[in-house]
Amino acid sequence: MSQQDLFYNKILKDLEDGKLLLPTLPEVALKVREVVDDPDATAVQLADIIVTDPALSARLLKVANSPLYRGRVPIESIHMAVPRLGLTMVRNIVTSLMMEQMFNASNKRLEKRLKALWEHSTKVSAQSQVLASKIPKMNTDEAMLAGLIHSIGTLPILMQAEEEAGLLDNPKRLDQIIDNLYPRVGAAILRKWEFPQSLIDVAAEHKNLNRNSGPAGPDLVDVVQVAYLQSLFDTEKALDPLTLNKVISFEKVGADTGLTVYEIDENSEEYLEALALFNIQP
C-alpha cells in the first residue's frame, strides 16, 4: 500500500473514530451563535458582543451599508445594524466574515493552497447569494454562508497532509484524496459546530449530481450545487454539457447550465457586490 493510500485510510479511520482534529469557529462567532440560539436574547446583547471586536464591527457596518443590505437610512453603529438586519441575519453574516481567519496558513507551504481555497469558497458564496436572491423565501445571508462552508472539509485534510512527508509535493494525488473525502469531513465539522441540518446537507451533498430535493425544492443544496458547478466552468474540473444538463438542481434553481451568474449581465453587479464583502476581486 502506498504512502498516499495509507494517509487516505488514516484520515477516514480518524474521522469515523471521532479522532480527526477538526477546526473550531473563532470565539466571537461562537459567542454570537450562542446568543442568537437563546430564545430570550436581545439585539442589544448581540451588539454588545460584536463591538468587542473592532475589526469585525467595521466589516459588519460595511456589509450593513452595502447595496446588498442597506435600507433608506445609513447605519452608523452596530447597535443600529443588529436590529435593522435581524439577529439571524447578523449571526450568518458574522460567521461568514469570521471564517476567513480559519484559512490563514501556519506555514508557507500551505499558504498558496489555503488562499486559493478561500477565494474559491468566496466565489461560490457570492454566486450562491445571487442565485438565492432570485428564489422566493430563500435567505440570501444563509446562502452566502452555505457557499462559504461547502468545502470546509478540505481544511483538516490539508493540515494533516502537512505532516505527511512528500504529500504536499504531490498535488495531483492530494487533490484526489481531498475530492474523495472533503464532503464527509465537512459534514462532520458542521455537526461539531452544531450547525443546522440544512447547512450540514450542503457540505455533504453538493457534489451528489443525482440528488433531487423533490417537490419541496429548491433548497440550499440546490443553490450551492449550481454555484459550485458554475465555479468550475473554464477549469479542468468542468463537467461536459451533457452531464450538466442532467443535474436537476439547475432546473430547480432556474439557472442556465452554460452560463455563470457573473456572465449574466443583470446579475453581474450583484455578484461583484457580494464578492466585495470579502474584499475579493473576480
PDB file of C-alpha atoms in Angstrom, residues 18-277:
ATOM      1  CA  GLY A  18     -14.001  10.805  16.095  1.00  0.00           C
ATOM      2  CA  LYS A  19     -10.252  11.393  16.384  1.00  0.00           C
ATOM      3  CA  LEU A  20      -9.742  13.697  13.397  1.00  0.00           C
ATOM      4  CA  LEU A  21      -8.701  17.162  14.566  1.00  0.00           C
ATOM      5  CA  LEU A  22     -11.437  19.446  13.267  1.00  0.00           C
ATOM      6  CA  PRO A  23     -11.279  23.246  13.114  1.00  0.00           C
ATOM      7  CA  THR A  24     -13.232  25.407  15.548  1.00  0.00           C
ATOM      8  CA  LEU A  25     -15.021  28.666  14.863  1.00  0.00           C
ATOM      9  CA  PRO A  26     -13.387  31.882  16.109  1.00  0.00           C
ATOM     10  CA  GLU A  27     -14.504  32.791  19.633  1.00  0.00           C
ATOM     11  CA  VAL A  28     -16.590  35.824  18.664  1.00  0.00           C
ATOM     12  CA  ALA A  29     -18.500  33.799  16.075  1.00  0.00           C
ATOM     13  CA  LEU A  30     -19.194  31.119  18.689  1.00  0.00           C
ATOM     14  CA  LYS A  31     -20.472  33.732  21.170  1.00  0.00           C
ATOM     15  CA  VAL A  32     -22.697  35.307  18.525  1.00  0.00           C
ATOM     16  CA  ARG A  33     -24.214  31.948  17.594  1.00  0.00           C
ATOM     17  CA  GLU A  34     -24.741  31.091  21.261  1.00  0.00           C
ATOM     18  CA  VAL A  35     -26.614  34.348  21.906  1.00  0.00           C
ATOM     19  CA  VAL A  36     -28.821  34.017  18.824  1.00  0.00           C
ATOM     20  CA  ASP A  37     -29.705  30.437  19.771  1.00  0.00           C
ATOM     21  CA  ASP A  38     -31.068  31.752  23.091  1.00  0.00           C
ATOM     22  CA  PRO A  39     -34.800  32.479  22.595  1.00  0.00           C
ATOM     23  CA  ASP A  40     -34.571  35.272  25.186  1.00  0.00           C
ATOM     24  CA  ALA A  41     -31.632  37.020  23.505  1.00  0.00           C
ATOM     25  CA  THR A  42     -31.929  40.691  22.588  1.00  0.00           C
ATOM     26  CA  ALA A  43     -30.396  42.802  19.848  1.00  0.00           C
ATOM     27  CA  VAL A  44     -28.538  44.806  22.499  1.00  0.00           C
ATOM     28  CA  GLN A  45     -26.872  41.660  23.894  1.00  0.00           C
ATOM     29  CA  LEU A  46     -25.752  40.628  20.436  1.00  0.00           C
ATOM     30  CA  ALA A  47     -24.463  44.100  19.583  1.00  0.00           C
ATOM     31  CA  ASP A  48     -22.521  44.262  22.866  1.00  0.00           C
ATOM     32  CA  ILE A  49     -20.598  41.116  21.868  1.00  0.00           C
ATOM     33  CA  ILE A  50     -19.815  42.324  18.353  1.00  0.00           C
ATOM     34  CA  VAL A  51     -18.460  45.711  19.457  1.00  0.00           C
ATOM     35  CA  THR A  52     -15.755  43.961  21.494  1.00  0.00           C
ATOM     36  CA  ASP A  53     -14.089  43.184  18.145  1.00  0.00           C
ATOM     37  CA  PRO A  54     -13.342  46.488  16.358  1.00  0.00           C
ATOM     38  CA  ALA A  55     -12.279  44.839  13.086  1.00  0.00           C
ATOM     39  CA  LEU A  56     -15.461  42.744  12.942  1.00  0.00           C
ATOM     40  CA  SER A  57     -17.564  45.787  13.827  1.00  0.00           C
ATOM     41  CA  ALA A  58     -16.084  47.771  10.961  1.00  0.00           C
ATOM     42  CA  ARG A  59     -16.685  44.951   8.491  1.00  0.00           C
ATOM     43  CA  LEU A  60     -20.253  44.372   9.663  1.00  0.00           C
ATOM     44  CA  LEU A  61     -21.032  48.068   9.248  1.00  0.00           C
ATOM     45  CA  LYS A  62     -19.583  47.903   5.743  1.00  0.00           C
ATOM     46  CA  VAL A  63     -21.854  44.949   4.963  1.00  0.00           C
ATOM     47  CA  ALA A  64     -24.903  46.598   6.533  1.00  0.00           C
ATOM     48  CA  ASN A  65     -24.389  49.677   4.348  1.00  0.00           C
ATOM     49  CA  SER A  66     -23.559  47.718   1.193  1.00  0.00           C
ATOM     50  CA  PRO A  67     -26.011  47.754  -1.735  1.00  0.00           C
ATOM     51  CA  LEU A  68     -26.998  44.187  -0.845  1.00  0.00           C
ATOM     52  CA  TYR A  69     -28.417  45.037   2.582  1.00  0.00           C
ATOM     53  CA  ARG A  70     -28.755  48.768   3.141  1.00  0.00           C
ATOM     54  CA  GLY A  71     -32.064  50.487   3.669  1.00  0.00           C
ATOM     55  CA  ARG A  72     -33.022  54.110   3.162  1.00  0.00           C
ATOM     56  CA  VAL A  73     -31.151  55.366   6.231  1.00  0.00           C
ATOM     57  CA  PRO A  74     -27.383  54.793   6.600  1.00  0.00           C
ATOM     58  CA  ILE A  75     -26.415  52.540   9.522  1.00  0.00           C
ATOM     59  CA  GLU A  76     -23.885  54.314  11.728  1.00  0.00           C
ATOM     60  CA  SER A  77     -23.376  51.878  14.611  1.00  0.00           C
ATOM     61  CA  ILE A  78     -23.517  48.185  15.457  1.00  0.00           C
ATOM     62  CA  HIS A  79     -26.408  48.906  17.818  1.00  0.00           C
ATOM     63  CA  MET A  80     -28.307  50.249  14.792  1.00  0.00           C
ATOM     64  CA  ALA A  81     -27.180  47.424  12.496  1.00  0.00           C
ATOM     65  CA  VAL A  82     -28.274  44.457  14.616  1.00  0.00           C
ATOM     66  CA  PRO A  83     -31.989  45.303  14.986  1.00  0.00           C
ATOM     67  CA  ARG A  84     -32.116  46.567  11.390  1.00  0.00           C
ATOM     68  CA  LEU A  85     -30.692  43.346   9.930  1.00  0.00           C
ATOM     69  CA  GLY A  86     -32.174  40.960  12.475  1.00  0.00           C
ATOM     70  CA  LEU A  87     -30.427  38.520  14.826  1.00  0.00           C
ATOM     71  CA  THR A  88     -30.421  35.529  12.460  1.00  0.00           C
ATOM     72  CA  MET A  89     -29.023  37.502   9.546  1.00  0.00           C
ATOM     73  CA  VAL A  90     -26.343  39.057  11.758  1.00  0.00           C
ATOM     74  CA  ARG A  91     -25.366  35.586  13.006  1.00  0.00           C
ATOM     75  CA  ASN A  92     -24.936  34.298   9.445  1.00  0.00           C
ATOM     76  CA  ILE A  93     -23.033  37.366   8.279  1.00  0.00           C
ATOM     77  CA  VAL A  94     -20.722  37.403  11.323  1.00  0.00           C
ATOM     78  CA  THR A  95     -19.984  33.693  10.919  1.00  0.00           C
ATOM     79  CA  SER A  96     -19.174  34.280   7.253  1.00  0.00           C
ATOM     80  CA  LEU A  97     -16.905  37.243   7.969  1.00  0.00           C
ATOM     81  CA  MET A  98     -15.043  35.439  10.755  1.00  0.00           C
ATOM     82  CA  MET A  99     -14.389  32.291   8.747  1.00  0.00           C
ATOM     83  CA  GLU A 100     -11.555  33.919   6.821  1.00  0.00           C
ATOM     84  CA  GLN A 101      -9.364  33.563   9.934  1.00  0.00           C
ATOM     85  CA  MET A 102      -9.509  29.796   9.568  1.00  0.00           C
ATOM     86  CA  PHE A 103      -7.844  29.925   6.154  1.00  0.00           C
ATOM     87  CA  ASN A 104      -4.627  31.508   7.436  1.00  0.00           C
ATOM     88  CA  ALA A 105      -1.613  29.275   6.855  1.00  0.00           C
ATOM     89  CA  SER A 106       0.715  28.397   9.690  1.00  0.00           C
ATOM     90  CA  ASN A 107       3.390  27.625   7.141  1.00  0.00           C
ATOM     91  CA  LYS A 108       4.417  28.880   3.729  1.00  0.00           C
ATOM     92  CA  ARG A 109       3.824  25.527   2.060  1.00  0.00           C
ATOM     93  CA  LEU A 110       0.107  25.736   2.774  1.00  0.00           C
ATOM     94  CA  GLU A 111      -0.318  29.458   2.158  1.00  0.00           C
ATOM     95  CA  LYS A 112      -0.962  29.243  -1.580  1.00  0.00           C
ATOM     96  CA  ARG A 113      -3.410  26.359  -1.232  1.00  0.00           C
ATOM     97  CA  LEU A 114      -5.396  27.969   1.584  1.00  0.00           C
ATOM     98  CA  LYS A 115      -5.568  31.296  -0.231  1.00  0.00           C
ATOM     99  CA  ALA A 116      -6.898  29.569  -3.351  1.00  0.00           C
ATOM    100  CA  LEU A 117      -9.402  27.600  -1.273  1.00  0.00           C
ATOM    101  CA  TRP A 118     -10.686  30.767   0.416  1.00  0.00           C
ATOM    102  CA  GLU A 119     -11.009  32.648  -2.878  1.00  0.00           C
ATOM    103  CA  HIS A 120     -12.873  29.753  -4.462  1.00  0.00           C
ATOM    104  CA  SER A 121     -15.182  29.479  -1.442  1.00  0.00           C
ATOM    105  CA  THR A 122     -15.994  33.202  -1.566  1.00  0.00           C
ATOM    106  CA  LYS A 123     -16.827  32.981  -5.276  1.00  0.00           C
ATOM    107  CA  VAL A 124     -19.164  30.045  -4.679  1.00  0.00           C
ATOM    108  CA  SER A 125     -20.630  32.061  -1.796  1.00  0.00           C
ATOM    109  CA  ALA A 126     -21.204  35.126  -3.983  1.00  0.00           C
ATOM    110  CA  GLN A 127     -22.816  33.055  -6.727  1.00  0.00           C
ATOM    111  CA  SER A 128     -24.997  31.285  -4.150  1.00  0.00           C
ATOM    112  CA  GLN A 129     -26.122  34.643  -2.778  1.00  0.00           C
ATOM    113  CA  VAL A 130     -27.108  35.925  -6.217  1.00  0.00           C
ATOM    114  CA  LEU A 131     -28.942  32.713  -7.112  1.00  0.00           C
ATOM    115  CA  ALA A 132     -30.808  32.754  -3.780  1.00  0.00           C
ATOM    116  CA  SER A 133     -31.923  36.347  -4.332  1.00  0.00           C
ATOM    117  CA  LYS A 134     -33.995  35.153  -7.309  1.00  0.00           C
ATOM    118  CA  ILE A 135     -35.785  32.426  -5.337  1.00  0.00           C
ATOM    119  CA  PRO A 136     -38.833  33.381  -3.227  1.00  0.00           C
ATOM    120  CA  LYS A 137     -38.387  32.869   0.540  1.00  0.00           C
ATOM    121  CA  MET A 138     -34.725  31.875   0.193  1.00  0.00           C
ATOM    122  CA  ASN A 139     -32.477  33.735   2.667  1.00  0.00           C
ATOM    123  CA  THR A 140     -29.529  35.281   0.846  1.00  0.00           C
ATOM    124  CA  ASP A 141     -27.414  35.527   4.013  1.00  0.00           C
ATOM    125  CA  GLU A 142     -27.899  31.820   4.661  1.00  0.00           C
ATOM    126  CA  ALA A 143     -26.982  31.053   1.050  1.00  0.00           C
ATOM    127  CA  MET A 144     -23.857  33.201   1.430  1.00  0.00           C
ATOM    128  CA  LEU A 145     -22.789  31.171   4.467  1.00  0.00           C
ATOM    129  CA  ALA A 146     -23.701  27.886   2.763  1.00  0.00           C
ATOM    130  CA  GLY A 147     -21.464  28.733  -0.176  1.00  0.00           C
ATOM    131  CA  LEU A 148     -18.595  29.575   2.152  1.00  0.00           C
ATOM    132  CA  ILE A 149     -18.765  26.315   4.096  1.00  0.00           C
ATOM    133  CA  HIS A 150     -19.355  23.955   1.160  1.00  0.00           C
ATOM    134  CA  SER A 151     -15.681  22.872   1.088  1.00  0.00           C
ATOM    135  CA  ILE A 152     -14.773  23.416   4.758  1.00  0.00           C
ATOM    136  CA  GLY A 153     -13.846  19.738   4.963  1.00  0.00           C
ATOM    137  CA  THR A 154     -10.704  20.449   2.947  1.00  0.00           C
ATOM    138  CA  LEU A 155      -9.097  22.315   5.858  1.00  0.00           C
ATOM    139  CA  PRO A 156      -8.289  19.421   8.225  1.00  0.00           C
ATOM    140  CA  ILE A 157      -7.169  17.248   5.310  1.00  0.00           C
ATOM    141  CA  LEU A 158      -4.639  19.898   4.296  1.00  0.00           C
ATOM    142  CA  MET A 159      -3.483  20.285   7.891  1.00  0.00           C
ATOM    143  CA  GLN A 160      -2.913  16.540   8.161  1.00  0.00           C
ATOM    144  CA  ALA A 161      -1.186  16.454   4.762  1.00  0.00           C
ATOM    145  CA  GLU A 162       1.309  18.997   6.070  1.00  0.00           C
ATOM    146  CA  GLU A 163       2.595  16.316   8.449  1.00  0.00           C
ATOM    147  CA  GLU A 164       2.989  13.665   5.732  1.00  0.00           C
ATOM    148  CA  ALA A 165       6.394  13.769   4.054  1.00  0.00           C
ATOM    149  CA  GLY A 166       6.094  14.427   0.341  1.00  0.00           C
ATOM    150  CA  LEU A 167       2.304  14.595   0.115  1.00  0.00           C
ATOM    151  CA  LEU A 168       2.158  18.372  -0.327  1.00  0.00           C
ATOM    152  CA  ASP A 169       4.661  17.909  -3.147  1.00  0.00           C
ATOM    153  CA  ASN A 170       2.272  15.560  -4.939  1.00  0.00           C
ATOM    154  CA  PRO A 171      -0.665  17.907  -5.623  1.00  0.00           C
ATOM    155  CA  LYS A 172      -2.420  15.562  -8.052  1.00  0.00           C
ATOM    156  CA  ARG A 173      -2.638  12.743  -5.504  1.00  0.00           C
ATOM    157  CA  LEU A 174      -3.529  15.131  -2.699  1.00  0.00           C
ATOM    158  CA  ASP A 175      -6.344  16.597  -4.809  1.00  0.00           C
ATOM    159  CA  GLN A 176      -7.721  13.087  -5.375  1.00  0.00           C
ATOM    160  CA  ILE A 177      -7.743  12.440  -1.630  1.00  0.00           C
ATOM    161  CA  ILE A 178      -9.400  15.794  -0.934  1.00  0.00           C
ATOM    162  CA  ASP A 179     -12.072  15.298  -3.618  1.00  0.00           C
ATOM    163  CA  ASN A 180     -12.971  11.887  -2.216  1.00  0.00           C
ATOM    164  CA  LEU A 181     -13.094  12.911   1.426  1.00  0.00           C
ATOM    165  CA  TYR A 182     -13.911  16.575   1.943  1.00  0.00           C
ATOM    166  CA  PRO A 183     -17.742  16.345   1.809  1.00  0.00           C
ATOM    167  CA  ARG A 184     -17.800  13.760   4.618  1.00  0.00           C
ATOM    168  CA  VAL A 185     -15.244  15.673   6.664  1.00  0.00           C
ATOM    169  CA  GLY A 186     -17.141  18.922   6.085  1.00  0.00           C
ATOM    170  CA  ALA A 187     -20.384  17.416   7.354  1.00  0.00           C
ATOM    171  CA  ALA A 188     -18.539  16.208  10.483  1.00  0.00           C
ATOM    172  CA  ILE A 189     -17.185  19.713  11.107  1.00  0.00           C
ATOM    173  CA  LEU A 190     -20.614  21.321  10.832  1.00  0.00           C
ATOM    174  CA  ARG A 191     -22.151  18.726  13.142  1.00  0.00           C
ATOM    175  CA  LYS A 192     -19.431  19.544  15.665  1.00  0.00           C
ATOM    176  CA  TRP A 193     -20.262  23.239  15.303  1.00  0.00           C
ATOM    177  CA  GLU A 194     -23.958  22.393  15.831  1.00  0.00           C
ATOM    178  CA  PHE A 195     -24.968  23.992  12.550  1.00  0.00           C
ATOM    179  CA  PRO A 196     -28.491  23.339  11.231  1.00  0.00           C
ATOM    180  CA  GLN A 197     -29.076  20.220   9.154  1.00  0.00           C
ATOM    181  CA  SER A 198     -29.685  22.327   6.049  1.00  0.00           C
ATOM    182  CA  LEU A 199     -26.051  23.504   6.121  1.00  0.00           C
ATOM    183  CA  ILE A 200     -24.701  20.061   7.029  1.00  0.00           C
ATOM    184  CA  ASP A 201     -26.514  18.762   3.948  1.00  0.00           C
ATOM    185  CA  VAL A 202     -24.770  21.400   1.811  1.00  0.00           C
ATOM    186  CA  ALA A 203     -21.337  20.156   2.854  1.00  0.00           C
ATOM    187  CA  ALA A 204     -22.305  16.501   2.454  1.00  0.00           C
ATOM    188  CA  GLU A 205     -24.397  16.604  -0.721  1.00  0.00           C
ATOM    189  CA  HIS A 206     -23.318  19.463  -3.002  1.00  0.00           C
ATOM    190  CA  LYS A 207     -21.241  17.074  -5.164  1.00  0.00           C
ATOM    191  CA  ASN A 208     -24.035  14.500  -5.477  1.00  0.00           C
ATOM    192  CA  LEU A 209     -25.131  15.077  -9.064  1.00  0.00           C
ATOM    193  CA  ASN A 210     -28.018  12.615  -8.747  1.00  0.00           C
ATOM    194  CA  ARG A 211     -29.593  14.415  -5.797  1.00  0.00           C
ATOM    195  CA  ASN A 212     -33.191  15.568  -6.137  1.00  0.00           C
ATOM    196  CA  SER A 213     -34.623  17.879  -3.486  1.00  0.00           C
ATOM    197  CA  GLY A 214     -38.119  16.790  -4.510  1.00  0.00           C
ATOM    198  CA  PRO A 215     -41.267  18.910  -4.622  1.00  0.00           C
ATOM    199  CA  ALA A 216     -40.100  20.967  -1.641  1.00  0.00           C
ATOM    200  CA  GLY A 217     -37.094  22.286  -3.571  1.00  0.00           C
ATOM    201  CA  PRO A 218     -35.175  24.284  -4.479  1.00  0.00           C
ATOM    202  CA  ASP A 219     -33.222  24.191  -1.228  1.00  0.00           C
ATOM    203  CA  LEU A 220     -29.783  25.365  -0.098  1.00  0.00           C
ATOM    204  CA  VAL A 221     -28.059  22.295  -1.547  1.00  0.00           C
ATOM    205  CA  ASP A 222     -29.582  23.022  -4.971  1.00  0.00           C
ATOM    206  CA  VAL A 223     -28.354  26.615  -4.823  1.00  0.00           C
ATOM    207  CA  VAL A 224     -24.812  25.761  -3.714  1.00  0.00           C
ATOM    208  CA  GLN A 225     -24.551  22.829  -6.101  1.00  0.00           C
ATOM    209  CA  VAL A 226     -25.328  25.093  -9.041  1.00  0.00           C
ATOM    210  CA  ALA A 227     -22.918  27.766  -7.774  1.00  0.00           C
ATOM    211  CA  TYR A 228     -20.213  25.129  -7.221  1.00  0.00           C
ATOM    212  CA  LEU A 229     -20.615  23.640 -10.696  1.00  0.00           C
ATOM    213  CA  GLN A 230     -20.685  27.102 -12.267  1.00  0.00           C
ATOM    214  CA  SER A 231     -17.437  27.917 -10.454  1.00  0.00           C
ATOM    215  CA  LEU A 232     -15.774  25.041 -12.326  1.00  0.00           C
ATOM    216  CA  PHE A 233     -16.559  26.481 -15.761  1.00  0.00           C
ATOM    217  CA  ASP A 234     -13.388  27.123 -17.791  1.00  0.00           C
ATOM    218  CA  THR A 235     -11.339  24.886 -15.472  1.00  0.00           C
ATOM    219  CA  GLU A 236     -10.024  21.358 -15.918  1.00  0.00           C
ATOM    220  CA  LYS A 237     -12.712  20.155 -13.484  1.00  0.00           C
ATOM    221  CA  ALA A 238     -15.599  21.497 -15.596  1.00  0.00           C
ATOM    222  CA  LEU A 239     -18.296  18.964 -16.429  1.00  0.00           C
ATOM    223  CA  ASP A 240     -19.351  18.367 -20.019  1.00  0.00           C
ATOM    224  CA  PRO A 241     -22.673  19.916 -21.164  1.00  0.00           C
ATOM    225  CA  LEU A 242     -24.465  16.550 -21.382  1.00  0.00           C
ATOM    226  CA  THR A 243     -23.682  15.778 -17.739  1.00  0.00           C
ATOM    227  CA  LEU A 244     -24.646  19.278 -16.605  1.00  0.00           C
ATOM    228  CA  ASN A 245     -27.982  19.059 -18.392  1.00  0.00           C
ATOM    229  CA  LYS A 246     -28.858  16.034 -16.254  1.00  0.00           C
ATOM    230  CA  VAL A 247     -28.221  17.851 -12.966  1.00  0.00           C
ATOM    231  CA  ILE A 248     -31.690  18.560 -11.605  1.00  0.00           C
ATOM    232  CA  SER A 249     -30.602  21.459  -9.386  1.00  0.00           C
ATOM    233  CA  PHE A 250     -30.098  23.733 -12.423  1.00  0.00           C
ATOM    234  CA  GLU A 251     -33.752  23.324 -13.349  1.00  0.00           C
ATOM    235  CA  LYS A 252     -34.816  23.737  -9.720  1.00  0.00           C
ATOM    236  CA  VAL A 253     -32.890  26.987  -9.346  1.00  0.00           C
ATOM    237  CA  GLY A 254     -33.765  28.223 -12.823  1.00  0.00           C
ATOM    238  CA  ALA A 255     -30.123  28.549 -13.903  1.00  0.00           C
ATOM    239  CA  ASP A 256     -28.579  28.135 -17.344  1.00  0.00           C
ATOM    240  CA  THR A 257     -26.139  25.206 -17.500  1.00  0.00           C
ATOM    241  CA  GLY A 258     -23.972  27.149 -19.939  1.00  0.00           C
ATOM    242  CA  LEU A 259     -23.592  30.411 -18.024  1.00  0.00           C
ATOM    243  CA  THR A 260     -22.211  31.535 -14.701  1.00  0.00           C
ATOM    244  CA  VAL A 261     -24.036  34.137 -12.631  1.00  0.00           C
ATOM    245  CA  TYR A 262     -21.281  36.612 -13.476  1.00  0.00           C
ATOM    246  CA  GLU A 263     -21.842  36.157 -17.216  1.00  0.00           C
ATOM    247  CA  ILE A 264     -25.496  37.194 -16.964  1.00  0.00           C
ATOM    248  CA  ASP A 265     -25.483  40.986 -17.282  1.00  0.00           C
ATOM    249  CA  GLU A 266     -28.416  41.580 -14.960  1.00  0.00           C
ATOM    250  CA  ASN A 267     -26.656  39.633 -12.185  1.00  0.00           C
ATOM    251  CA  SER A 268     -23.022  40.654 -12.630  1.00  0.00           C
ATOM    252  CA  GLU A 269     -23.200  43.808 -10.477  1.00  0.00           C
ATOM    253  CA  GLU A 270     -24.863  41.916  -7.630  1.00  0.00           C
ATOM    254  CA  TYR A 271     -22.185  39.212  -7.885  1.00  0.00           C
ATOM    255  CA  LEU A 272     -19.393  41.789  -7.669  1.00  0.00           C
ATOM    256  CA  GLU A 273     -21.050  43.411  -4.646  1.00  0.00           C
ATOM    257  CA  ALA A 274     -21.258  40.021  -2.914  1.00  0.00           C
ATOM    258  CA  LEU A 275     -17.566  39.366  -3.626  1.00  0.00           C
ATOM    259  CA  ALA A 276     -16.648  42.808  -2.300  1.00  0.00           C
ATOM    260  CA  LEU A 277     -17.933  41.800   1.142  1.00  0.00           C
TER     261      LEU A 277
END
